[in-house]
């Protein structure tokens, strides 16, 4: 019997780098949400471990123990066949591999933080796939159930950004934390607050991959445009679903080869608009 799981895209709406530890790890303060687009996984129990990868972004994704999906299943003590449909670009700043691993742990009933941490710094925040404030090196997680849902467009130009290179290129390692996180009341107030925050990795990533600036320009009609994570995927926030879908289609038509998709962030609270 095949059972299925969904691994949503992870989006860093903000990413403040607040310090660097003596061991080299960077301290972060980030608002993380998840979208209704993502990878899909199918599970068939069996005596041996096997992984098949399909989908538009399957190329270059290992189908062995180098894949976090494989390692997550092993960590959960499970064997069988996993079919992974890669709908998200990998190495793109939206947590594809980490979200996949978290989906495996969640699906197999092994959703403990210690196991998640052993698989990677971004896996714990992906474990419950709900909005969180992520601090420290990713291990301090505060649920934020009251965030409004946002209609967004995700755009990736096809370029890969190596996360260590982006952090190395960051000139200032000590920056302010997020402030006034819950100072807003409405959906529009939340978007205005987001615009007052930042992604400290955006400037160094643009310097490494100038095409990211082209993506941000393509999203210039949005209420807010920003890079997610260490890039190269960027997001734009739009007033409603129809405008997001229109923008995604327009960007895709003007930029063949780019990945452009309309999505909605996942939240437990209905939107309030004023």
mmCIF file of C-alpha atoms in Angstrom:
data_model
loop_
_atom_site.group_PDB
_atom_site.id
_atom_site.type_symbol
_atom_site.label_atom_id
_atom_site.label_comp_id
_atom_site.label_asym_id
_atom_site.label_seq_id
_atom_site.Cartn_x
_atom_site.Cartn_y
_atom_site.Cartn_z
ATOM 1 C CA UNK A 1 0.000 0.000 0.000
ATOM 2 C CA UNK A 2 1.335 3.410 -1.024
ATOM 3 C CA UNK A 3 1.003 6.328 1.373
ATOM 4 C CA UNK A 4 1.853 9.909 0.476
ATOM 5 C CA UNK A 5 3.364 13.021 2.028
ATOM 6 C CA UNK A 6 3.784 16.647 0.981
ATOM 7 C CA UNK A 7 6.985 18.659 1.482
ATOM 8 C CA UNK A 8 6.135 22.378 1.195
ATOM 9 C CA UNK A 9 8.505 25.088 0.072
ATOM 10 C CA UNK A 10 10.175 26.875 2.998
ATOM 11 C CA UNK A 11 10.370 30.650 2.694
ATOM 12 C CA UNK A 12 12.484 32.974 4.814
ATOM 13 C CA UNK A 13 10.356 36.117 4.822
ATOM 14 C CA UNK A 14 13.181 37.717 6.813
ATOM 15 C CA UNK A 15 16.727 36.589 7.551
ATOM 16 C CA UNK A 16 18.851 38.650 9.930
ATOM 17 C CA UNK A 17 22.410 37.490 10.598
ATOM 18 C CA UNK A 18 23.049 38.603 14.173
ATOM 19 C CA UNK A 19 26.475 37.125 15.022
ATOM 20 C CA UNK A 20 29.114 34.556 14.157
ATOM 21 C CA UNK A 21 30.189 32.024 16.759
ATOM 22 C CA UNK A 22 33.847 31.095 17.347
ATOM 23 C CA UNK A 23 33.183 27.747 15.645
ATOM 24 C CA UNK A 24 32.156 29.572 12.470
ATOM 25 C CA UNK A 25 28.410 29.024 12.683
ATOM 26 C CA UNK A 26 26.246 32.096 12.084
ATOM 27 C CA UNK A 27 23.497 33.160 14.469
ATOM 28 C CA UNK A 28 20.231 33.970 12.750
ATOM 29 C CA UNK A 29 16.889 35.597 13.424
ATOM 30 C CA UNK A 30 14.453 34.592 10.706
ATOM 31 C CA UNK A 31 10.719 34.497 10.081
ATOM 32 C CA UNK A 32 10.036 31.202 8.319
ATOM 33 C CA UNK A 33 6.784 30.242 6.596
ATOM 34 C CA UNK A 34 5.716 27.483 4.229
ATOM 35 C CA UNK A 35 3.833 27.559 0.941
ATOM 36 C CA UNK A 36 1.220 25.366 -0.713
ATOM 37 C CA UNK A 37 3.657 24.330 -3.456
ATOM 38 C CA UNK A 38 6.282 21.671 -2.913
ATOM 39 C CA UNK A 39 7.623 18.190 -3.487
ATOM 40 C CA UNK A 40 5.572 15.011 -3.131
ATOM 41 C CA UNK A 41 6.605 11.666 -1.733
ATOM 42 C CA UNK A 42 5.098 8.183 -1.981
ATOM 43 C CA UNK A 43 6.003 5.386 0.463
ATOM 44 C CA UNK A 44 5.767 1.628 -0.117
ATOM 45 C CA UNK A 45 7.110 -0.467 2.784
ATOM 46 C CA UNK A 46 9.488 -3.289 1.933
ATOM 47 C CA UNK A 47 12.601 -5.148 3.070
ATOM 48 C CA UNK A 48 15.073 -3.032 1.102
ATOM 49 C CA UNK A 49 15.636 0.694 0.739
ATOM 50 C CA UNK A 50 15.087 2.230 -2.696
ATOM 51 C CA UNK A 51 14.525 5.790 -3.920
ATOM 52 C CA UNK A 52 13.275 6.983 -7.298
ATOM 53 C CA UNK A 53 13.387 10.679 -8.169
ATOM 54 C CA UNK A 54 11.116 12.142 -10.842
ATOM 55 C CA UNK A 55 9.639 15.534 -11.638
ATOM 56 C CA UNK A 56 10.787 18.739 -13.326
ATOM 57 C CA UNK A 57 13.775 19.153 -10.994
ATOM 58 C CA UNK A 58 14.900 15.530 -10.736
ATOM 59 C CA UNK A 59 18.117 16.094 -12.689
ATOM 60 C CA UNK A 60 21.166 15.993 -10.461
ATOM 61 C CA UNK A 61 19.293 14.773 -7.383
ATOM 62 C CA UNK A 62 20.949 11.614 -5.986
ATOM 63 C CA UNK A 63 18.785 8.539 -5.483
ATOM 64 C CA UNK A 64 20.945 6.921 -2.812
ATOM 65 C CA UNK A 65 22.181 7.565 0.721
ATOM 66 C CA UNK A 66 23.465 11.007 -0.302
ATOM 67 C CA UNK A 67 19.843 12.140 -0.405
ATOM 68 C CA UNK A 68 18.346 13.463 2.831
ATOM 69 C CA UNK A 69 15.150 11.543 2.074
ATOM 70 C CA UNK A 70 17.052 8.266 2.199
ATOM 71 C CA UNK A 71 18.893 9.266 5.363
ATOM 72 C CA UNK A 72 15.698 10.432 7.064
ATOM 73 C CA UNK A 73 13.975 7.126 6.353
ATOM 74 C CA UNK A 74 16.964 5.230 7.730
ATOM 75 C CA UNK A 75 16.974 7.443 10.834
ATOM 76 C CA UNK A 76 13.330 6.521 11.376
ATOM 77 C CA UNK A 77 14.176 2.815 11.113
ATOM 78 C CA UNK A 78 12.064 2.403 7.968
ATOM 79 C CA UNK A 79 12.804 0.505 4.759
ATOM 80 C CA UNK A 80 10.960 0.333 1.482
ATOM 81 C CA UNK A 81 10.523 2.268 -1.746
ATOM 82 C CA UNK A 82 10.165 6.050 -1.786
ATOM 83 C CA UNK A 83 9.048 7.901 -4.899
ATOM 84 C CA UNK A 84 10.167 11.537 -4.705
ATOM 85 C CA UNK A 85 8.586 14.001 -7.122
ATOM 86 C CA UNK A 86 10.846 17.061 -7.256
ATOM 87 C CA UNK A 87 8.701 20.076 -8.067
ATOM 88 C CA UNK A 88 10.991 22.577 -6.326
ATOM 89 C CA UNK A 89 14.428 23.621 -7.586
ATOM 90 C CA UNK A 90 17.146 22.297 -5.300
ATOM 91 C CA UNK A 91 19.857 24.410 -3.735
ATOM 92 C CA UNK A 92 17.522 27.353 -4.225
ATOM 93 C CA UNK A 93 16.951 28.868 -0.782
ATOM 94 C CA UNK A 94 13.505 27.338 -0.261
ATOM 95 C CA UNK A 95 14.482 24.276 1.753
ATOM 96 C CA UNK A 96 13.783 21.584 -0.837
ATOM 97 C CA UNK A 97 15.999 18.855 0.617
ATOM 98 C CA UNK A 98 15.367 19.842 4.230
ATOM 99 C CA UNK A 99 11.606 19.949 3.732
ATOM 100 C CA UNK A 100 11.733 16.562 2.001
ATOM 101 C CA UNK A 101 13.612 15.054 4.958
ATOM 102 C CA UNK A 102 11.203 16.639 7.441
ATOM 103 C CA UNK A 103 8.231 15.280 5.493
ATOM 104 C CA UNK A 104 9.719 11.786 5.730
ATOM 105 C CA UNK A 105 10.208 12.063 9.493
ATOM 106 C CA UNK A 106 6.728 13.518 9.971
ATOM 107 C CA UNK A 107 5.106 10.834 7.831
ATOM 108 C CA UNK A 108 6.945 7.996 9.555
ATOM 109 C CA UNK A 109 6.138 9.236 13.052
ATOM 110 C CA UNK A 110 9.707 10.173 13.926
ATOM 111 C CA UNK A 111 9.227 13.903 14.409
ATOM 112 C CA UNK A 112 11.748 14.517 17.177
ATOM 113 C CA UNK A 113 14.126 17.473 17.061
ATOM 114 C CA UNK A 114 17.247 15.453 17.818
ATOM 115 C CA UNK A 115 16.796 13.285 14.738
ATOM 116 C CA UNK A 116 15.903 16.341 12.646
ATOM 117 C CA UNK A 117 18.996 18.239 13.814
ATOM 118 C CA UNK A 118 21.213 15.296 12.855
ATOM 119 C CA UNK A 119 20.053 15.670 9.249
ATOM 120 C CA UNK A 120 20.702 19.401 8.850
ATOM 121 C CA UNK A 121 20.223 22.850 10.345
ATOM 122 C CA UNK A 122 17.040 23.594 8.370
ATOM 123 C CA UNK A 123 15.299 20.271 9.009
ATOM 124 C CA UNK A 124 13.949 21.131 12.515
ATOM 125 C CA UNK A 125 12.091 24.244 11.345
ATOM 126 C CA UNK A 126 10.551 22.203 8.519
ATOM 127 C CA UNK A 127 9.359 19.460 10.846
ATOM 128 C CA UNK A 128 5.928 20.907 11.621
ATOM 129 C CA UNK A 129 5.751 23.100 8.487
ATOM 130 C CA UNK A 130 4.016 25.972 10.275
ATOM 131 C CA UNK A 131 5.195 29.588 10.677
ATOM 132 C CA UNK A 132 8.037 29.989 13.142
ATOM 133 C CA UNK A 133 10.624 32.440 14.333
ATOM 134 C CA UNK A 134 13.966 30.675 13.934
ATOM 135 C CA UNK A 135 16.907 31.853 16.033
ATOM 136 C CA UNK A 136 20.346 30.670 17.075
ATOM 137 C CA UNK A 137 21.808 28.397 14.413
ATOM 138 C CA UNK A 138 18.319 27.116 13.669
ATOM 139 C CA UNK A 139 17.620 25.263 16.894
ATOM 140 C CA UNK A 140 15.569 27.937 18.723
ATOM 141 C CA UNK A 141 12.072 27.747 17.266
ATOM 142 C CA UNK A 142 9.067 29.812 18.348
ATOM 143 C CA UNK A 143 5.699 28.959 16.738
ATOM 144 C CA UNK A 144 3.815 31.923 15.276
ATOM 145 C CA UNK A 145 0.270 30.657 14.699
ATOM 146 C CA UNK A 146 -1.192 34.112 14.151
ATOM 147 C CA UNK A 147 0.522 35.060 10.898
ATOM 148 C CA UNK A 148 -1.771 36.053 8.019
ATOM 149 C CA UNK A 149 -1.662 34.048 4.813
ATOM 150 C CA UNK A 150 0.056 35.800 1.920
ATOM 151 C CA UNK A 151 -0.388 35.408 -1.818
ATOM 152 C CA UNK A 152 3.083 35.242 -3.286
ATOM 153 C CA UNK A 153 5.074 34.502 -6.406
ATOM 154 C CA UNK A 154 8.239 32.411 -6.181
ATOM 155 C CA UNK A 155 10.847 32.952 -8.890
ATOM 156 C CA UNK A 156 14.146 31.184 -9.472
ATOM 157 C CA UNK A 157 16.411 32.130 -12.404
ATOM 158 C CA UNK A 158 18.036 28.707 -12.594
ATOM 159 C CA UNK A 159 21.253 29.753 -10.888
ATOM 160 C CA UNK A 160 22.633 27.872 -7.899
ATOM 161 C CA UNK A 161 24.079 29.763 -4.946
ATOM 162 C CA UNK A 162 26.396 27.898 -2.579
ATOM 163 C CA UNK A 163 25.298 28.828 0.946
ATOM 164 C CA UNK A 164 28.840 28.859 2.429
ATOM 165 C CA UNK A 165 29.966 31.259 -0.309
ATOM 166 C CA UNK A 166 27.142 33.666 0.522
ATOM 167 C CA UNK A 167 27.964 33.685 4.227
ATOM 168 C CA UNK A 168 31.667 34.136 3.435
ATOM 169 C CA UNK A 169 30.813 37.150 1.272
ATOM 170 C CA UNK A 170 28.768 38.784 4.048
ATOM 171 C CA UNK A 171 30.850 41.763 5.142
ATOM 172 C CA UNK A 172 29.028 42.519 8.402
ATOM 173 C CA UNK A 173 28.470 39.489 10.618
ATOM 174 C CA UNK A 174 26.781 41.337 13.511
ATOM 175 C CA UNK A 175 23.409 42.887 12.685
ATOM 176 C CA UNK A 176 20.207 43.806 14.498
ATOM 177 C CA UNK A 177 17.562 41.218 15.302
ATOM 178 C CA UNK A 178 14.029 41.534 14.003
ATOM 179 C CA UNK A 179 12.024 44.115 15.918
ATOM 180 C CA UNK A 180 8.309 44.685 16.453
ATOM 181 C CA UNK A 181 7.415 41.202 15.220
ATOM 182 C CA UNK A 182 3.867 41.352 16.586
ATOM 183 C CA UNK A 183 3.329 45.095 16.295
ATOM 184 C CA UNK A 184 0.945 44.699 13.355
ATOM 185 C CA UNK A 185 -2.784 43.939 13.578
ATOM 186 C CA UNK A 186 -3.921 43.449 9.976
ATOM 187 C CA UNK A 187 -2.610 41.625 6.935
ATOM 188 C CA UNK A 188 -1.553 44.908 5.335
ATOM 189 C CA UNK A 189 0.170 45.957 8.539
ATOM 190 C CA UNK A 190 2.066 42.676 8.499
ATOM 191 C CA UNK A 191 3.281 43.337 4.953
ATOM 192 C CA UNK A 192 4.377 46.844 5.927
ATOM 193 C CA UNK A 193 6.269 45.391 8.884
ATOM 194 C CA UNK A 194 7.951 42.827 6.625
ATOM 195 C CA UNK A 195 9.102 45.624 4.340
ATOM 196 C CA UNK A 196 10.897 47.234 7.297
ATOM 197 C CA UNK A 197 12.907 44.053 7.901
ATOM 198 C CA UNK A 198 15.535 42.456 5.624
ATOM 199 C CA UNK A 199 17.517 39.484 4.368
ATOM 200 C CA UNK A 200 21.162 40.146 5.217
ATOM 201 C CA UNK A 201 22.281 37.524 2.695
ATOM 202 C CA UNK A 202 20.594 39.217 -0.250
ATOM 203 C CA UNK A 203 23.345 41.718 -1.088
ATOM 204 C CA UNK A 204 26.220 39.195 -1.009
ATOM 205 C CA UNK A 205 24.137 36.705 -3.004
ATOM 206 C CA UNK A 206 23.404 39.316 -5.675
ATOM 207 C CA UNK A 207 27.126 40.080 -5.863
ATOM 208 C CA UNK A 208 27.815 36.387 -6.484
ATOM 209 C CA UNK A 209 24.866 35.790 -8.834
ATOM 210 C CA UNK A 210 23.838 39.105 -10.458
ATOM 211 C CA UNK A 211 20.831 37.417 -12.067
ATOM 212 C CA UNK A 212 19.130 37.553 -8.658
ATOM 213 C CA UNK A 213 18.875 41.325 -9.166
ATOM 214 C CA UNK A 214 17.030 40.637 -12.431
ATOM 215 C CA UNK A 215 14.555 38.468 -10.539
ATOM 216 C CA UNK A 216 13.949 41.207 -7.981
ATOM 217 C CA UNK A 217 13.415 43.677 -10.826
ATOM 218 C CA UNK A 218 10.877 41.301 -12.382
ATOM 219 C CA UNK A 219 9.030 41.307 -9.045
ATOM 220 C CA UNK A 220 9.135 45.103 -8.738
ATOM 221 C CA UNK A 221 5.350 45.364 -9.102
ATOM 222 C CA UNK A 222 4.824 43.389 -5.897
ATOM 223 C CA UNK A 223 4.012 44.920 -2.519
ATOM 224 C CA UNK A 224 7.320 43.464 -1.337
ATOM 225 C CA UNK A 225 10.098 41.595 -3.169
ATOM 226 C CA UNK A 226 12.937 39.835 -1.369
ATOM 227 C CA UNK A 227 15.284 36.879 -1.666
ATOM 228 C CA UNK A 228 14.552 33.760 0.388
ATOM 229 C CA UNK A 229 17.310 32.105 2.398
ATOM 230 C CA UNK A 230 20.684 32.211 0.670
ATOM 231 C CA UNK A 231 19.038 32.352 -2.770
ATOM 232 C CA UNK A 232 18.628 32.273 -5.595
ATOM 233 C CA UNK A 233 14.838 32.035 -5.244
ATOM 234 C CA UNK A 234 13.044 35.319 -4.566
ATOM 235 C CA UNK A 235 9.456 35.961 -3.536
ATOM 236 C CA UNK A 236 7.020 38.745 -4.249
ATOM 237 C CA UNK A 237 3.976 39.497 -2.085
ATOM 238 C CA UNK A 238 0.761 40.399 -3.933
ATOM 239 C CA UNK A 239 -2.635 41.682 -2.745
ATOM 240 C CA UNK A 240 -4.551 38.564 -3.825
ATOM 241 C CA UNK A 241 -4.352 35.223 -5.607
ATOM 242 C CA UNK A 242 -5.421 36.535 -9.008
ATOM 243 C CA UNK A 243 -2.718 39.209 -9.078
ATOM 244 C CA UNK A 244 -0.116 36.676 -7.969
ATOM 245 C CA UNK A 245 -1.132 34.245 -10.719
ATOM 246 C CA UNK A 246 -1.045 37.005 -13.326
ATOM 247 C CA UNK A 247 2.408 38.117 -12.195
ATOM 248 C CA UNK A 248 3.757 34.546 -12.216
ATOM 249 C CA UNK A 249 2.481 34.007 -15.758
ATOM 250 C CA UNK A 250 3.869 37.341 -16.950
ATOM 251 C CA UNK A 251 7.309 36.652 -15.461
ATOM 252 C CA UNK A 252 7.408 33.132 -16.920
ATOM 253 C CA UNK A 253 6.474 34.411 -20.371
ATOM 254 C CA UNK A 254 9.101 37.156 -20.299
ATOM 255 C CA UNK A 255 11.845 34.928 -18.913
ATOM 256 C CA UNK A 256 11.912 31.465 -20.508
ATOM 257 C CA UNK A 257 13.939 29.093 -18.393
ATOM 258 C CA UNK A 258 13.023 30.735 -15.097
ATOM 259 C CA UNK A 259 10.850 28.917 -12.575
ATOM 260 C CA UNK A 260 7.892 31.118 -11.662
ATOM 261 C CA UNK A 261 4.887 29.964 -9.647
ATOM 262 C CA UNK A 262 2.051 31.552 -7.686
ATOM 263 C CA UNK A 263 1.540 30.189 -4.177
ATOM 264 C CA UNK A 264 -0.012 30.966 -0.824
ATOM 265 C CA UNK A 265 1.689 30.754 2.537
ATOM 266 C CA UNK A 266 0.250 28.348 5.098
ATOM 267 C CA UNK A 267 -1.154 29.901 8.270
ATOM 268 C CA UNK A 268 -3.595 28.962 11.005
ATOM 269 C CA UNK A 269 -5.219 32.373 11.147
ATOM 270 C CA UNK A 270 -7.548 33.947 8.541
ATOM 271 C CA UNK A 271 -6.357 37.124 6.896
ATOM 272 C CA UNK A 272 -7.411 40.504 8.174
ATOM 273 C CA UNK A 273 -7.170 43.392 5.751
ATOM 274 C CA UNK A 274 -7.529 47.118 6.304
#
